[in-house]
JSON list of C-alpha atoms in Angstrom, two decimals:
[
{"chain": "U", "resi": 1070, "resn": "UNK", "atom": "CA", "xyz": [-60.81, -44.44, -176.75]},
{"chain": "U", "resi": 1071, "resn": "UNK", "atom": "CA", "xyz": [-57.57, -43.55, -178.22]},
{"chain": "U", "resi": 1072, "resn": "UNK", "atom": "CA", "xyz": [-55.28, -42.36, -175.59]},
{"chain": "U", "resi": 1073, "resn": "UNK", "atom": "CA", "xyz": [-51.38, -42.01, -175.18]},
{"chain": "U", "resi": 1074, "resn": "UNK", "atom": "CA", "xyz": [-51.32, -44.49, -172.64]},
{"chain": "U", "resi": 1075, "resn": "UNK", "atom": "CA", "xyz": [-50.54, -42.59, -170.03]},
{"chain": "U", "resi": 1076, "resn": "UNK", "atom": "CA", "xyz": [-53.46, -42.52, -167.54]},
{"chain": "U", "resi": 1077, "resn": "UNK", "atom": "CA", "xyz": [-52.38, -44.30, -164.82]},
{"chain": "U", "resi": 1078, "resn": "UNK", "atom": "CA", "xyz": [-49.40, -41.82, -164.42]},
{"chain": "U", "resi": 1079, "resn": "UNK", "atom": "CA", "xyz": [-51.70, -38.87, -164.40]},
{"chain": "U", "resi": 1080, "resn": "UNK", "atom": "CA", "xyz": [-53.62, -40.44, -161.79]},
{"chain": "U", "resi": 1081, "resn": "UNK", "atom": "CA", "xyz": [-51.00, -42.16, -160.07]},
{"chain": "U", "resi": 1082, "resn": "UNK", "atom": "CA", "xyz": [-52.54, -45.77, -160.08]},
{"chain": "U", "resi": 1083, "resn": "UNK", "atom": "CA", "xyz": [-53.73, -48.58, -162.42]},
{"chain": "U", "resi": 1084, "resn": "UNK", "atom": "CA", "xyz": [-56.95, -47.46, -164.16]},
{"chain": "U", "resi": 1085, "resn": "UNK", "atom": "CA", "xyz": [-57.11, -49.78, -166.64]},
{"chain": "U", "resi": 1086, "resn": "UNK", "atom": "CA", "xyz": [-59.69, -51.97, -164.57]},
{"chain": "U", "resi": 1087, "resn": "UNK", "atom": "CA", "xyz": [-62.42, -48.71, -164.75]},
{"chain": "U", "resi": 1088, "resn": "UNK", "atom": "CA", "xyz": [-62.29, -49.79, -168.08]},
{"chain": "U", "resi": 1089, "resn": "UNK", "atom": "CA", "xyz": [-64.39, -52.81, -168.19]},
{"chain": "U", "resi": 1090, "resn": "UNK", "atom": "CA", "xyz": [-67.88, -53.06, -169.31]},
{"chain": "U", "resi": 1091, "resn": "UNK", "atom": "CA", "xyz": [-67.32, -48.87, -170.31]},
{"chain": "U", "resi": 1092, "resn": "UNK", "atom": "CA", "xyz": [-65.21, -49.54, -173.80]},
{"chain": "U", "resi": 1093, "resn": "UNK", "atom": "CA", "xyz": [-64.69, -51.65, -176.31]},
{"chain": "U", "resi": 1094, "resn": "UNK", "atom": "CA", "xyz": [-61.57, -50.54, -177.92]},
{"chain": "U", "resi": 1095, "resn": "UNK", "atom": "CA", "xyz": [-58.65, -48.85, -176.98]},
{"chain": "U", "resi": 1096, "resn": "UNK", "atom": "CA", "xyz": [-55.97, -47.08, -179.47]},
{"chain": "U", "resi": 1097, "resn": "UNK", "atom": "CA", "xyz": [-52.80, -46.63, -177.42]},
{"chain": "U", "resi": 1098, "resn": "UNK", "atom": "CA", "xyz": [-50.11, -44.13, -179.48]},
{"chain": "U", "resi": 1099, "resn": "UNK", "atom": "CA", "xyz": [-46.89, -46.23, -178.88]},
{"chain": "U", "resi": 1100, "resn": "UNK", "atom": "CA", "xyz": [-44.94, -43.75, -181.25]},
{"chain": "U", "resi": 1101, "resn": "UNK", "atom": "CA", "xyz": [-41.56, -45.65, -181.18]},
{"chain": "U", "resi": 1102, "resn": "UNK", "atom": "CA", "xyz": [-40.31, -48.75, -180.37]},
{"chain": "U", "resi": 1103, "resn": "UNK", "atom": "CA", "xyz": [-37.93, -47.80, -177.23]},
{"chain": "U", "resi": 1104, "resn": "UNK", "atom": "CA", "xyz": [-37.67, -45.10, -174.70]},
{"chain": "U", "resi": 1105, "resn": "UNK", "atom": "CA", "xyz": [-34.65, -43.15, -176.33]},
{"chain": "U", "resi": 1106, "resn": "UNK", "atom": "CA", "xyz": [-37.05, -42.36, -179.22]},
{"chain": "U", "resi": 1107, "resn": "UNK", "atom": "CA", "xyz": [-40.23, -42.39, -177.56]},
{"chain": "U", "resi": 1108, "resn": "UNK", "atom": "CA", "xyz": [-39.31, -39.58, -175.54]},
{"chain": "U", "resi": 1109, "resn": "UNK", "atom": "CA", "xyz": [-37.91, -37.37, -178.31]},
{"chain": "U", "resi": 1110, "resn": "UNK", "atom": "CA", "xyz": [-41.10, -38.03, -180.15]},
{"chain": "U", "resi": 1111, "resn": "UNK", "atom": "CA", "xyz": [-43.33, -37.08, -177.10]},
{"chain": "U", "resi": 1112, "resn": "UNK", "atom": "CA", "xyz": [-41.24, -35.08, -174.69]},
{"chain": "U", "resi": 1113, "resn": "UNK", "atom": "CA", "xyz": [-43.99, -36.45, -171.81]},
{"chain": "U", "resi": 1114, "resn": "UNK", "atom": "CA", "xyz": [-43.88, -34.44, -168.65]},
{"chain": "U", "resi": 1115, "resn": "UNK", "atom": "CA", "xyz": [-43.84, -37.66, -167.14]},
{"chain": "U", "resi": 1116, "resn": "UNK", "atom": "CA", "xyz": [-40.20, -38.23, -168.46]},
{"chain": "U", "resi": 1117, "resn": "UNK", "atom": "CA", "xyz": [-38.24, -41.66, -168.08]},
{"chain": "U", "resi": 1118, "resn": "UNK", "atom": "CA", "xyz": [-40.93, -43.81, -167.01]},
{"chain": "U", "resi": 1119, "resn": "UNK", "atom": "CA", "xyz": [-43.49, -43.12, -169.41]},
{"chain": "U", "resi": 1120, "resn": "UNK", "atom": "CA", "xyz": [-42.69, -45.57, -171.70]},
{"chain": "U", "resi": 1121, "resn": "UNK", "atom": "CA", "xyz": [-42.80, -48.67, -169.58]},
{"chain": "U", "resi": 1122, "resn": "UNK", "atom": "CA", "xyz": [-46.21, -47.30, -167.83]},
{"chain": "U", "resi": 1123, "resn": "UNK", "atom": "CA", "xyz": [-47.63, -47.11, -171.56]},
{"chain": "U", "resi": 1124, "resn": "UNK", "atom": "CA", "xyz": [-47.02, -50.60, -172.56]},
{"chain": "U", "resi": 1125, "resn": "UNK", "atom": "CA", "xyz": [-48.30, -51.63, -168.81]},
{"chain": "U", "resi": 1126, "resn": "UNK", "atom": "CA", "xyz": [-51.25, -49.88, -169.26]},
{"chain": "U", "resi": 1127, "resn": "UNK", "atom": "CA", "xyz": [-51.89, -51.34, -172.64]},
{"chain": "U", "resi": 1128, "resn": "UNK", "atom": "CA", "xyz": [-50.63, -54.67, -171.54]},
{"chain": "U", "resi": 1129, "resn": "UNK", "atom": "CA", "xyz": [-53.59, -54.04, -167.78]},
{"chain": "U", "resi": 1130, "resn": "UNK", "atom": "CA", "xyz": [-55.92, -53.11, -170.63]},
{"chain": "U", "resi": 1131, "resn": "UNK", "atom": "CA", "xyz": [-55.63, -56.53, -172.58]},
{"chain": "U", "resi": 1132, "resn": "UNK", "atom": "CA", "xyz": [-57.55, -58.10, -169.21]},
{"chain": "U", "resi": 1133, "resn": "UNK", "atom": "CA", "xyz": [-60.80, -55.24, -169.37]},
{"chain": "U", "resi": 1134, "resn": "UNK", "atom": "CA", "xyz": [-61.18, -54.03, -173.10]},
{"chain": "U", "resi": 1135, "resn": "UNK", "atom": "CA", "xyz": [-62.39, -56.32, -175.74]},
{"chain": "U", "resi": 1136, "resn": "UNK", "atom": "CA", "xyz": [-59.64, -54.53, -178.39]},
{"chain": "U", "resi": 1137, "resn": "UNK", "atom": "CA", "xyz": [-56.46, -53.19, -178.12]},
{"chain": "U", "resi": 1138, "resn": "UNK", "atom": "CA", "xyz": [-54.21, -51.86, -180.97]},
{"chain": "U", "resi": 1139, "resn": "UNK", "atom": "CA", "xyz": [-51.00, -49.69, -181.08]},
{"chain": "U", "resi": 1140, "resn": "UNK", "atom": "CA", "xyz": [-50.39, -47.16, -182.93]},
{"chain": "U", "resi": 1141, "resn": "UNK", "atom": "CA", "xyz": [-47.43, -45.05, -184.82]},
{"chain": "U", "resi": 1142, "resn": "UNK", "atom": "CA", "xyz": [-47.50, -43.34, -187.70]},
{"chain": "U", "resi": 1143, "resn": "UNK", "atom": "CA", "xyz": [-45.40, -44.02, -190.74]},
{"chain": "U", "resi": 1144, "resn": "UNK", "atom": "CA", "xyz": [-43.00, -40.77, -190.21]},
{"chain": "U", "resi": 1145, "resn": "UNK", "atom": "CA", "xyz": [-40.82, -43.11, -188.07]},
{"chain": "U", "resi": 1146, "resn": "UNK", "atom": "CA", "xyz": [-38.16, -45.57, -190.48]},
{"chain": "U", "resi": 1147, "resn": "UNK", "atom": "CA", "xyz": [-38.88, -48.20, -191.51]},
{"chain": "U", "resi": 1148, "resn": "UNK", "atom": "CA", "xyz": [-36.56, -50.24, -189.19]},
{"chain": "U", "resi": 1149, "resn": "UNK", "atom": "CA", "xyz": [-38.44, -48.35, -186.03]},
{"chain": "U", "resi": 1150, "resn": "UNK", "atom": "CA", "xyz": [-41.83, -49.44, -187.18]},
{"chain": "U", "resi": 1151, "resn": "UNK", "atom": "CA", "xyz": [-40.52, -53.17, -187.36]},
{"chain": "U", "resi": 1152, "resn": "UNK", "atom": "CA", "xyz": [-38.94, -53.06, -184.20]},
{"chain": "U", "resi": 1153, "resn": "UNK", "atom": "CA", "xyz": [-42.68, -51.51, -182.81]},
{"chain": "U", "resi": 1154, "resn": "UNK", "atom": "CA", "xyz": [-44.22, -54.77, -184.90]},
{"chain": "U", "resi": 1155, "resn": "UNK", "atom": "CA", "xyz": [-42.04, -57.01, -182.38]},
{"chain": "U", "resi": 1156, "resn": "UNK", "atom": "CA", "xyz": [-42.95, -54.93, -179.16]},
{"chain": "U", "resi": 1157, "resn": "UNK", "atom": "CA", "xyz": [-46.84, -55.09, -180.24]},
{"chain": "U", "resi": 1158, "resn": "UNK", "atom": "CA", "xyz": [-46.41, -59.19, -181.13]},
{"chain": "U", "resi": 1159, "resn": "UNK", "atom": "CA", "xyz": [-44.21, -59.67, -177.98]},
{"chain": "U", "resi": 1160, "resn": "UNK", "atom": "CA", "xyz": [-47.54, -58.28, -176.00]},
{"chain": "U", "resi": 1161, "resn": "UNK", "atom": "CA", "xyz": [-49.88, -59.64, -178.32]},
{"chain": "U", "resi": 1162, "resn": "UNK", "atom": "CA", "xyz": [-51.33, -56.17, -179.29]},
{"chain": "U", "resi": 1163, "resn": "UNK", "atom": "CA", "xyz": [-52.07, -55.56, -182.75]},
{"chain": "U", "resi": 1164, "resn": "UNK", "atom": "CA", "xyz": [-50.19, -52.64, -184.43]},
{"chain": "U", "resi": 1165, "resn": "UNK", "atom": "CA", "xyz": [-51.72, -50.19, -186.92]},
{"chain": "U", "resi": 1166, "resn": "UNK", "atom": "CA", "xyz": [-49.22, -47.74, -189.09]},
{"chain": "U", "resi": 1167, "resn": "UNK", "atom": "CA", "xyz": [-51.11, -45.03, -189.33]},
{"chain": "U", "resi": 1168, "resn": "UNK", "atom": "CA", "xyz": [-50.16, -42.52, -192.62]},
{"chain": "U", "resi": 1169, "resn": "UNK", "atom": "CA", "xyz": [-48.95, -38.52, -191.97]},
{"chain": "U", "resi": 1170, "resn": "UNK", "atom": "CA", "xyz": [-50.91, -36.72, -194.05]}
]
């Protein structure tokens, strides 16, 4: 499944757990390292809180789906893509830069 993340919003609970047994891998678009950003990038009708309730989901996700990756793509600097490396390691997701073609 690649998803932005943002499920459990959109149905106003933790979803992660329907998950299980269904999927084996999960590609979450973080797009940016921190909320400022991620919300430019995304404008999610969801506003503020979207963010945090994507790395939660990803983070719920980590106890149901075999493999979980990140993902932004290599439009964003170079210094936002490292700072997305430490968010990813901090969860233990791994993070794929994906190239804009």
């Amino acid at each position: 499944v690649n998803t932005n993340g943002l499920g459990d919003l959109v149905h106003k609970k933790d979803i992660s757990y329907m998950l299980e047994d269904v999927i084996d891998s999960v590609s979450i678009s973080l797009n940016a390292p921190d909320k400022v950003s991620y919300n430019e990038v995304t404008r999610p009708v969801f506003g503020e809180e979207s963010f945090d309730a994507m790395l939660r989901f990803a983070t719920n996700c980590k106890k149901y789906v075999k493999e979980v990756k990140f993902s932004v793509v290599d439009t964003i600097s170079n210094e936002q893509i490292e700072a997305s490396k430490d968010i990813a390691n901090r969860l233990g997701i791994e993070l794929r830069v994906r190239h804009y073609e």
